[in-house]
Short mmCIF file of C-alpha atoms and ligand atoms in Angstrom, two decimals:
data_model
loop_
_atom_site.label_atom_id
_atom_site.label_comp_id
_atom_site.label_asym_id
_atom_site.label_seq_id
_atom_site.Cartn_x
_atom_site.Cartn_y
_atom_site.Cartn_z
CA UNK T 271 -5.34 26.78 -11.84
CA UNK T 272 -6.94 24.95 -14.70
CA UNK T 273 -4.48 22.80 -16.60
CA UNK T 274 -4.04 22.88 -20.36
CA UNK T 275 -6.29 20.61 -22.39
CA UNK T 276 -8.02 19.77 -25.64
CA UNK T 277 -11.67 18.87 -25.60
CA UNK T 278 -13.88 17.15 -28.13
CA UNK T 279 -16.85 14.87 -27.66
CA UNK T 280 -17.99 13.29 -30.90
CA UNK T 281 -21.06 11.37 -29.62
CA UNK T 282 -24.42 12.62 -30.93
CA UNK T 283 -26.84 12.01 -28.09
CA UNK T 284 -30.63 11.63 -28.34
CA UNK T 285 -32.45 11.93 -25.01
CA UNK T 286 -36.11 11.53 -24.05
CA UNK T 287 -39.14 9.25 -24.23
CA UNK T 288 -39.13 9.18 -28.05
CA UNK T 289 -35.36 8.98 -28.46
CA UNK T 290 -35.48 5.58 -30.16
CA UNK T 291 -37.07 7.22 -33.22
CA UNK T 292 -33.68 8.83 -33.86
CA UNK T 293 -32.51 5.44 -35.20
CA UNK T 294 -34.38 6.42 -38.39
CA UNK T 295 -31.92 9.30 -38.80
CA UNK T 296 -28.83 7.54 -37.54
CA UNK T 297 -28.97 4.15 -39.27
CA UNK T 298 -28.93 5.44 -42.87
CA UNK T 299 -25.49 6.99 -42.18
CA UNK T 300 -23.93 3.50 -42.14
CA UNK T 301 -23.65 0.53 -44.48
CA UNK T 302 -26.07 -2.36 -44.85
CA UNK T 303 -24.85 -4.84 -42.24
CA UNK T 304 -25.41 -4.23 -38.54
CA UNK T 305 -24.07 -6.38 -35.71
CA UNK T 306 -26.77 -6.23 -33.04
CA UNK T 307 -25.08 -6.78 -29.65
CA UNK T 308 -27.15 -7.32 -26.55
CA UNK T 309 -27.06 -9.01 -23.17
CA UNK T 310 -28.79 -11.89 -21.47
CA UNK T 311 -32.31 -11.23 -22.68
CA UNK T 312 -33.73 -8.27 -20.75
CA UNK T 313 -34.37 -6.45 -24.03
CA UNK T 314 -36.51 -9.34 -25.26
CA UNK T 315 -38.63 -9.25 -22.08
CA UNK T 316 -39.18 -5.49 -22.28
CA UNK T 317 -40.07 -5.48 -25.98
CA UNK T 318 -37.12 -3.25 -26.89
CA UNK T 319 -35.61 -5.98 -29.06
CA UNK T 320 -38.73 -6.04 -31.26
CA UNK T 321 -38.76 -2.25 -31.56
CA UNK T 322 -35.08 -2.07 -32.52
CA UNK T 323 -35.25 -4.93 -35.04
CA UNK T 324 -38.36 -3.36 -36.62
CA UNK T 325 -36.45 -0.10 -37.12
CA UNK T 326 -33.42 -1.96 -38.51
CA UNK T 327 -35.74 -3.74 -40.93
CA UNK T 328 -37.47 -0.47 -41.89
CA UNK T 329 -34.03 1.01 -42.69
CA UNK T 330 -33.18 -1.99 -44.89
CA UNK T 331 -30.42 -3.41 -42.69
CA UNK T 332 -29.15 -6.97 -42.60
CA UNK T 333 -28.86 -7.95 -38.94
CA UNK T 334 -26.07 -10.08 -37.50
CA UNK T 335 -27.32 -11.31 -34.11
CA UNK T 336 -24.80 -11.08 -31.29
CA UNK T 337 -26.59 -12.12 -28.10
CA UNK T 338 -25.36 -13.06 -24.65
CA UNK T 339 -22.98 -10.26 -23.72
CA UNK T 340 -22.58 -10.94 -20.01
CA UNK T 341 -22.20 -8.36 -17.22
CA UNK T 342 -18.42 -7.76 -17.00
CA UNK T 343 -17.80 -8.93 -20.59
CA UNK T 344 -15.11 -11.56 -20.96
CA UNK T 345 -12.19 -11.84 -23.33
CA UNK T 346 -13.68 -15.05 -24.78
CA UNK T 347 -16.87 -13.18 -25.70
CA UNK T 348 -14.73 -10.43 -27.22
CA UNK T 349 -12.98 -12.97 -29.49
CA UNK T 350 -16.38 -14.40 -30.50
CA UNK T 351 -17.69 -10.92 -31.36
CA UNK T 352 -14.61 -10.14 -33.44
CA UNK T 353 -15.05 -13.39 -35.39
CA UNK T 354 -18.68 -12.54 -36.06
CA UNK T 355 -17.83 -9.01 -37.22
CA UNK T 356 -15.11 -10.29 -39.55
CA UNK T 357 -17.17 -13.13 -41.03
CA UNK T 358 -20.02 -10.75 -41.84
CA UNK T 359 -17.95 -7.68 -42.70
CA UNK T 360 -20.21 -5.51 -40.53
CA UNK T 361 -20.62 -1.76 -41.07
CA UNK T 362 -21.94 -0.82 -37.64
CA UNK T 363 -22.11 -2.42 -34.21
CA UNK T 364 -25.33 -1.46 -32.47
CA UNK T 365 -25.14 -2.08 -28.72
CA UNK T 366 -28.50 -2.37 -26.98
CA UNK T 367 -28.11 -2.73 -23.23
CA UNK T 368 -26.10 -1.49 -20.27
CA UNK T 369 -22.47 -0.51 -19.94
CA UNK T 370 -21.29 -4.08 -20.44
CA UNK T 371 -22.84 -4.30 -23.90
CA UNK T 372 -21.59 -0.85 -24.90
CA UNK T 373 -18.07 -1.61 -23.64
CA UNK T 374 -18.07 -4.92 -25.46
CA UNK T 375 -19.14 -3.25 -28.71
CA UNK T 376 -16.25 -0.78 -28.43
CA UNK T 377 -13.75 -3.54 -27.66
CA UNK T 378 -14.92 -5.47 -30.72
CA UNK T 379 -14.82 -2.34 -32.87
CA UNK T 380 -11.10 -1.74 -32.24
CA UNK T 381 -10.21 -5.40 -32.73
CA UNK T 382 -11.89 -6.34 -36.02
CA UNK T 383 -9.12 -4.84 -38.19
CA UNK T 384 -6.31 -5.40 -35.72
CA UNK T 385 -3.82 -8.18 -36.54
CA UNK T 386 -2.76 -8.73 -32.95
CA UNK T 387 -4.49 -10.30 -30.00
CA UNK T 388 -6.64 -7.41 -28.67
CA UNK T 389 -6.33 -8.51 -25.04
CA UNK T 390 -2.56 -8.37 -25.25
CA UNK T 391 -2.36 -5.18 -27.30
CA UNK T 392 -5.00 -3.03 -25.65
CA UNK T 393 -5.31 -4.43 -22.16
CA UNK T 394 -1.97 -5.94 -21.15
CA UNK T 395 0.27 -3.59 -23.12
CA UNK T 396 -2.16 -0.59 -23.13
CA UNK T 397 -1.25 0.35 -26.69
CA UNK T 398 -3.23 2.75 -28.84
CA UNK T 399 -5.51 1.84 -31.70
CA UNK T 400 -3.54 1.75 -34.96
CA UNK T 401 -6.19 0.25 -37.25
CA UNK T 402 -9.59 1.18 -38.67
CA UNK T 403 -12.43 0.91 -36.18
CA UNK T 404 -15.95 -0.28 -36.88
CA UNK T 405 -18.40 2.46 -35.83
CA UNK T 406 -20.48 1.83 -32.71
CA UNK T 407 -23.90 3.19 -31.81
CA UNK T 408 -25.89 2.42 -28.68
CA UNK T 409 -29.34 2.25 -27.18
CA UNK T 410 -28.70 2.47 -23.45
CA UNK T 411 -30.95 0.56 -21.03
CA UNK T 412 -29.22 1.21 -17.72
CA UNK T 413 -27.61 4.30 -16.17
CA UNK T 414 -24.21 4.16 -14.50
CA UNK T 415 -21.03 3.67 -16.47
CA UNK T 416 -21.10 6.66 -18.82
CA UNK T 417 -19.92 4.30 -21.56
CA UNK T 418 -22.55 5.82 -23.88
CA UNK T 419 -20.45 8.96 -24.30
CA UNK T 420 -16.85 7.95 -23.70
CA UNK T 421 -14.09 5.88 -25.26
CA UNK T 422 -13.56 3.40 -22.44
CA UNK T 423 -14.13 -0.35 -22.48
CA UNK T 424 -13.52 -2.77 -19.60
CA UNK T 425 -12.82 -6.45 -20.31
CA UNK T 426 -12.43 -9.32 -17.83
CA UNK T 427 -10.00 -12.21 -18.23
CA UNK T 428 -10.99 -14.83 -15.67
CA UNK T 429 -8.12 -17.19 -16.52
CA UNK T 430 -5.61 -14.45 -15.73
CA UNK T 431 -7.73 -13.02 -12.87
CA UNK T 432 -7.55 -9.55 -14.39
CA UNK T 433 -10.23 -6.97 -15.16
CA UNK T 434 -8.80 -4.05 -17.10
CA UNK T 435 -10.21 -0.90 -18.65
CA UNK T 436 -8.69 0.85 -21.64
CA UNK T 437 -9.54 4.43 -22.53
CA UNK T 438 -9.44 4.55 -26.32
CA UNK T 439 -9.37 7.69 -28.44
CA UNK T 440 -12.23 9.81 -29.67
CA UNK T 441 -12.79 7.60 -32.76
CA UNK T 442 -14.02 4.87 -30.41
CA UNK T 443 -16.69 6.94 -28.66
CA UNK T 444 -20.14 5.76 -29.77
CA UNK T 445 -21.09 7.74 -32.89
CA UNK T 446 -24.56 8.09 -31.45
CA UNK T 447 -26.27 7.22 -28.17
CA UNK T 448 -29.98 6.85 -27.57
CA UNK T 449 -31.11 7.51 -24.01
CA UNK T 450 -34.72 7.01 -23.03
CA UNK T 451 -34.88 7.14 -19.21
CA UNK T 452 -38.10 5.09 -19.25
CA UNK T 453 -36.06 2.14 -20.52
CA UNK T 454 -34.33 2.08 -17.12
CA UNK T 455 -37.59 1.52 -15.20
CA UNK T 456 -37.16 -2.27 -15.46
CA UNK T 457 -33.55 -2.38 -14.22
CA UNK T 458 -33.50 -4.65 -11.12
CA UNK T 459 -33.23 -2.74 -7.82
CA UNK T 460 -29.75 -4.16 -7.11
CA UNK T 461 -28.43 -3.04 -10.50
CA UNK T 462 -30.04 0.37 -10.14
CA UNK T 463 -28.30 0.96 -6.80
CA UNK T 464 -25.00 -0.29 -8.23
CA UNK T 465 -25.33 2.04 -11.21
CA UNK T 466 -26.07 5.01 -8.95
CA UNK T 467 -23.04 4.32 -6.77
CA UNK T 468 -20.92 3.93 -9.91
CA UNK T 469 -21.91 7.46 -10.93
CA UNK T 470 -21.06 8.82 -7.47
CA UNK T 471 -17.74 7.01 -7.58
CA UNK T 472 -16.85 8.43 -11.01
CA UNK T 473 -17.46 11.89 -9.62
CA UNK T 474 -15.48 11.28 -6.42
CA UNK T 475 -12.55 9.76 -8.33
CA UNK T 476 -12.26 13.03 -10.24
CA UNK T 477 -13.14 15.37 -7.35
CA UNK T 478 -10.73 14.05 -4.71
CA UNK T 479 -7.56 15.02 -6.49
CA UNK T 480 -5.56 18.23 -6.67
CA UNK T 481 -5.77 21.32 -4.50
CA UNK T 482 -7.17 23.50 -7.27
CA UNK T 483 -10.46 25.29 -6.90
CA UNK T 484 -11.67 24.99 -10.47
CA UNK T 485 -14.95 24.91 -12.32
CA UNK T 486 -14.92 21.09 -12.47
CA UNK T 487 -15.19 20.91 -8.68
CA UNK T 488 -18.32 23.07 -8.73
CA UNK T 489 -19.83 21.10 -11.61
CA UNK T 490 -19.21 17.83 -9.77
CA UNK T 491 -20.72 19.13 -6.54
CA UNK T 492 -23.90 20.01 -8.46
CA UNK T 493 -23.97 16.61 -10.13
CA UNK T 494 -23.46 14.83 -6.81
CA UNK T 495 -26.25 16.79 -5.12
CA UNK T 496 -28.63 16.04 -7.98
CA UNK T 497 -27.69 12.35 -7.92
CA UNK T 498 -28.27 12.01 -4.17
CA UNK T 499 -31.63 13.79 -4.44
CA UNK T 500 -32.86 11.80 -7.45
CA UNK T 501 -31.60 8.47 -6.09
CA UNK T 502 -33.64 8.86 -2.91
CA UNK T 503 -36.76 9.28 -5.04
CA UNK T 504 -35.91 6.49 -7.51
CA UNK T 505 -35.42 3.80 -4.86
CA UNK T 506 -38.94 4.44 -3.58
CA UNK T 507 -40.54 5.18 -6.97
CA UNK T 508 -38.54 3.37 -9.68
CA UNK T 509 -40.87 4.64 -12.41
CA UNK T 510 -40.50 8.32 -11.49
CA UNK T 511 -39.44 9.66 -14.89
CA UNK T 512 -37.97 12.87 -13.50
CA UNK T 513 -35.73 11.04 -11.04
CA UNK T 514 -34.64 8.39 -13.53
CA UNK T 515 -33.96 10.98 -16.23
CA UNK T 516 -31.81 13.05 -13.87
CA UNK T 517 -29.87 9.95 -12.83
CA UNK T 518 -29.34 8.95 -16.45
CA UNK T 519 -28.10 12.36 -17.56
CA UNK T 520 -25.90 12.73 -14.47
CA UNK T 521 -24.35 9.35 -15.26
CA UNK T 522 -23.44 10.55 -18.73
CA UNK T 523 -21.90 13.79 -17.45
CA UNK T 524 -19.98 12.04 -14.70
CA UNK T 525 -17.84 10.19 -17.22
CA UNK T 526 -18.09 11.85 -20.61
CA UNK T 527 -14.60 13.32 -20.01
CA UNK T 528 -15.70 16.93 -19.44
CA UNK T 529 -15.30 17.20 -15.66
CA UNK T 530 -11.79 15.73 -15.77
CA UNK T 531 -10.53 18.47 -18.06
CA UNK T 532 -7.89 20.72 -16.56
CA UNK T 533 -7.47 18.72 -13.36
CA UNK T 534 -5.79 15.62 -11.98
CA UNK T 535 -7.86 12.55 -11.09
CA UNK T 536 -7.50 9.54 -8.81
CA UNK T 537 -9.24 6.25 -9.86
CA UNK T 538 -7.82 4.14 -7.02
CA UNK T 539 -11.28 2.93 -5.96
CA UNK T 540 -11.92 1.72 -9.51
CA UNK T 541 -8.59 -0.10 -9.61
CA UNK T 542 -9.41 -1.92 -6.37
CA UNK T 543 -12.99 -2.55 -7.57
CA UNK T 544 -11.78 -4.03 -10.85
CA UNK T 545 -9.38 -6.35 -9.02
CA UNK T 546 -12.27 -7.46 -6.80
CA UNK T 547 -14.32 -7.99 -9.96
CA UNK T 548 -11.60 -10.13 -11.50
CA UNK T 549 -11.71 -12.46 -8.49
CA UNK T 550 -15.47 -12.55 -7.92
CA UNK T 551 -17.26 -11.33 -11.09
CA UNK T 552 -19.25 -9.11 -8.71
CA UNK T 553 -21.41 -6.23 -9.96
CA UNK T 554 -19.12 -3.28 -10.69
CA UNK T 555 -20.88 -0.59 -8.64
CA UNK T 556 -21.04 -2.85 -5.58
CA UNK T 557 -17.30 -3.46 -5.66
CA UNK T 558 -16.92 0.32 -5.40
CA UNK T 559 -19.45 0.89 -2.61
CA UNK T 560 -17.91 -1.88 -0.50
CA UNK T 561 -14.42 -0.36 -0.48
CA UNK T 562 -15.11 3.39 -0.68
CA UNK T 563 -15.68 4.25 3.01
CA UNK T 564 -12.46 2.54 4.14
CA UNK T 565 -10.46 4.03 1.27
CA UNK T 566 -11.68 7.58 1.80
CA UNK T 567 -11.15 7.37 5.57
CA UNK T 568 -7.56 6.33 4.93
CA UNK T 569 -6.76 9.15 2.47
CA UNK T 570 -8.84 11.86 4.18
CA UNK T 571 -5.99 13.33 6.27
CA UNK T 572 -3.98 13.94 3.08
CA UNK T 573 -6.76 15.98 1.44
CA UNK T 574 -8.54 17.30 4.48
CA UNK T 575 -9.71 20.63 3.01
CA UNK T 576 -11.40 18.92 0.04
CA UNK T 577 -13.09 16.33 2.25
CA UNK T 578 -14.43 19.09 4.52
CA UNK T 579 -15.69 20.97 1.47
CA UNK T 580 -17.36 17.74 0.20
CA UNK T 581 -19.08 17.34 3.58
CA UNK T 582 -20.40 20.89 3.63
CA UNK T 583 -21.32 21.26 -0.03
CA UNK T 584 -22.66 17.85 -0.97
CA UNK T 585 -24.00 16.59 2.36
CA UNK T 586 -24.92 19.89 4.09
CA UNK T 587 -22.82 19.02 7.14
CA UNK T 588 -23.02 21.87 9.63
CA UNK T 589 -19.48 22.81 10.55
CA UNK T 590 -20.30 25.24 13.36
CA UNK T 591 -18.08 24.60 16.37
CA UNK T 592 -16.47 21.52 14.80
CA UNK T 593 -12.92 20.86 13.66
CA UNK T 594 -12.18 20.41 9.95
CA UNK T 595 -11.35 16.81 10.82
CA UNK T 596 -14.80 16.21 12.31
CA UNK T 597 -16.56 17.90 9.41
CA UNK T 598 -14.62 15.86 6.85
CA UNK T 599 -15.29 12.62 8.72
CA UNK T 600 -19.01 13.45 8.88
CA UNK T 601 -19.03 13.77 5.07
CA UNK T 602 -17.71 10.23 4.65
CA UNK T 603 -20.23 8.99 7.24
CA UNK T 604 -23.00 10.65 5.20
CA UNK T 605 -21.74 9.03 2.00
CA UNK T 606 -21.73 5.62 3.68
CA UNK T 607 -25.21 6.07 5.16
CA UNK T 608 -26.63 7.17 1.81
CA UNK T 609 -25.09 4.22 -0.03
CA UNK T 610 -26.52 1.80 2.53
CA UNK T 611 -29.94 3.49 2.33
CA UNK T 612 -30.20 3.13 -1.43
CA UNK T 613 -29.30 -0.57 -1.22
CA UNK T 614 -25.59 -0.76 -1.95
CA UNK T 615 -23.44 -3.61 -0.69
CA UNK T 616 -21.09 -2.27 1.97
CA UNK T 617 -19.06 -5.40 2.73
CA UNK T 618 -16.77 -7.33 0.38
CA UNK T 619 -17.69 -10.63 2.03
CA UNK T 620 -21.21 -10.17 0.64
CA UNK T 621 -19.67 -10.15 -2.84
CA UNK T 622 -17.90 -13.47 -2.30
CA UNK T 623 -14.51 -12.08 -1.29
CA UNK T 624 -12.67 -14.25 1.25
CA UNK T 625 -9.64 -13.45 3.36
CA UNK T 626 -7.59 -15.87 1.27
CA UNK T 627 -8.20 -13.76 -1.85
CA UNK T 628 -6.91 -10.51 -0.41
CA UNK T 629 -3.23 -10.84 -1.33
CA UNK T 630 -4.16 -11.74 -4.91
CA UNK T 631 -6.53 -8.75 -5.11
CA UNK T 632 -3.76 -6.48 -3.85
CA UNK T 633 -1.45 -7.76 -6.61
CA UNK T 634 -4.18 -7.31 -9.26
CA UNK T 635 -4.78 -3.67 -8.21
CA UNK T 636 -3.06 -1.22 -10.54
CA UNK T 637 -1.40 1.53 -8.46
CA UNK T 638 -2.57 5.08 -9.23
CA UNK T 639 -0.69 8.32 -8.63
CA UNK T 640 -3.29 11.08 -8.98
CA UNK T 641 -5.10 10.94 -5.62
CA UNK T 642 -4.21 12.67 -2.36
CA UNK T 643 -2.21 9.68 -1.20
CA UNK T 644 -1.07 6.85 -3.52
CA UNK T 645 -1.57 3.59 -1.64
CA UNK T 646 1.21 1.22 -0.75
CA UNK T 647 0.38 -2.47 -1.06
CA UNK T 648 0.10 -2.67 2.73
CA UNK T 649 -2.45 0.17 2.69
CA UNK T 650 -4.41 -1.46 -0.14
CA UNK T 651 -4.56 -4.63 1.97
CA UNK T 652 -5.73 -2.52 4.93
CA UNK T 653 -8.57 -1.00 2.88
CA UNK T 654 -9.61 -4.48 1.72
CA UNK T 655 -9.40 -5.96 5.22
CA UNK T 656 -11.46 -3.13 6.70
CA UNK T 657 -14.03 -3.56 3.90
CA UNK T 658 -14.32 -7.34 4.30
O1 NZQ I 129 -27.88 -8.73 -19.84
P1 NZQ I 129 -29.26 -8.23 -19.69
O2 NZQ I 129 -30.29 -9.29 -19.78
O3 NZQ I 129 -29.55 -7.07 -20.60
O4 NZQ I 129 -29.41 -7.70 -18.16
C1 NZQ I 129 -28.61 -6.65 -17.63
C2 NZQ I 129 -27.52 -7.17 -16.70
O5 NZQ I 129 -27.87 -8.39 -16.12
C3 NZQ I 129 -29.46 -5.84 -16.70
N1 NZQ I 129 -30.18 -4.75 -17.36
C4 NZQ I 129 -29.65 -3.70 -18.03
N2 NZQ I 129 -30.63 -2.89 -18.46
C5 NZQ I 129 -31.80 -3.44 -18.05
C6 NZQ I 129 -31.51 -4.63 -17.37
N3 NZQ I 129 -32.48 -5.43 -16.84
C7 NZQ I 129 -33.75 -5.01 -17.00
N4 NZQ I 129 -34.09 -3.86 -17.64
C8 NZQ I 129 -33.15 -3.06 -18.17
N5 NZQ I 129 -33.51 -1.91 -18.77
O6 NZQ I 129 -28.56 -5.28 -15.76
C9 NZQ I 129 -27.47 -6.15 -15.59
C10 NZQ I 129 -26.20 -5.34 -15.55
O7 NZQ I 129 -25.91 -4.76 -16.80
P2 NZQ I 129 -24.45 -4.19 -17.12
O8 NZQ I 129 -24.45 -3.70 -18.51
O9 NZQ I 129 -23.43 -5.21 -16.73
O10 NZQ I 129 -24.32 -2.99 -16.07
P3 NZQ I 129 -23.49 -1.66 -16.13
O11 NZQ I 129 -24.13 -0.66 -17.01
O12 NZQ I 129 -23.24 -1.27 -14.74
O13 NZQ I 129 -22.08 -2.07 -16.82
C11 NZQ I 129 -21.05 -2.65 -16.06
C12 NZQ I 129 -19.78 -2.81 -16.88
O14 NZQ I 129 -19.26 -1.55 -17.32
C13 NZQ I 129 -17.90 -1.39 -16.88
C14 NZQ I 129 -17.87 -2.23 -15.61
O15 NZQ I 129 -16.57 -2.55 -15.19
C15 NZQ I 129 -18.67 -3.44 -16.03
O16 NZQ I 129 -17.87 -4.33 -16.78
N6 NZQ I 129 -17.54 0.03 -16.76
C16 NZQ I 129 -17.38 0.75 -17.89
C17 NZQ I 129 -16.95 2.07 -17.89
C18 NZQ I 129 -16.74 2.86 -19.12
N7 NZQ I 129 -16.88 2.29 -20.29
O17 NZQ I 129 -16.42 4.04 -19.05
C19 NZQ I 129 -16.64 2.76 -16.63
C20 NZQ I 129 -17.16 2.08 -15.42
O18 NZQ I 129 -16.38 2.50 -14.32
C21 NZQ I 129 -17.18 0.59 -15.48
O19 NZQ I 129 -15.91 0.07 -15.13
ZN1 ZN I 130 -17.30 2.82 -12.63
#
């Protein structure tokens, strides 16, 4: 049975090869000063920086440069961004980049008018936003996180060896998101594979939970099938617009909150992946691919029917003459083979994890209750050891 829920998604999304032109409509809705947040320079190499600054200039905006948002944005960078926003009294934060830049922009937006330390308030104490937020808009350059149409923002604190995500309210969703799939053509192969696995993981975290047969399960099966199909094309032909556009749109739908409505969700793989990220600063999607096969094999007996359905529906596993157990196991094998084929990292040791880190990673993993089998610390250690 579908649970009870409210649903709103306030992000206005512009999709397609000419989507950047929508900045001409969007920018006039905000005041004169725009904080332009971007990463390590990919947007300068691709020419996107010049296009965006020309449009900001055309719309009469004063630009506050905010460069150098790193993958897995840090708490120190967050403090720097907040200082910049306060000093310049900015009216809009425009994030141009991948999920890291968009997350960072959201984390700054909820911190500018907040009197407390944002890391402590939002990430350690998980408290709600109780201050004005600075609006955020984004031009997305990489598909994966879904940050373009949700209220989440993940921040890493290396000193405390913690990487934590906070899901903020609807006022923190980007006001607008610009998605031109062609902008993702230049994403390095490793990042593309990581982004694709991230999308699959978002879907699996929401699919493998609850016994209900509801519309979300069917939606997610369709999204997973489309993702697998498009990913196989994109790894061979990175500039195939159709494949990249389907991946980009699937990424948005996988985590724009819709498919979680009315059902329970898991998120254990993300909690383990974030703990791995806190210790290694590894690429997010790769932390998920490395631990997923071991995790799903461990929980499979507790949700056997759903795993068998996943095998049949997403991976076309032929169940004739086989036990449900065999069918379900073949689905996880197919997931693992696909991830390896598209170039995902399947071993934690390749991400810099050592045996000596495992106890610390177990402690840094937030326990989740919504999956088929909440892990004990011993089981979390087992998943990590088997993934090493
Ligand atoms: O920094 P630049 O130079 O721009 O290079 C980036 C970066 O090195 C590069 N890149 C992005 N677009 C490119 C490009 N290079 C060439 N051409 C382009 N078009 O790719 C690298 C990775 O970028 P990043 O933004 O870090 O990747 P992603 O989008 O995967 O974001 C990862 C972050 O998002 C968080 C992760 O934990 C991680 O911190 N997540 C956010 C979520 C959310 N808000 O809902 C959910 C996710 O589960 C995830 O946790
Ligand atoms: Zn993710």
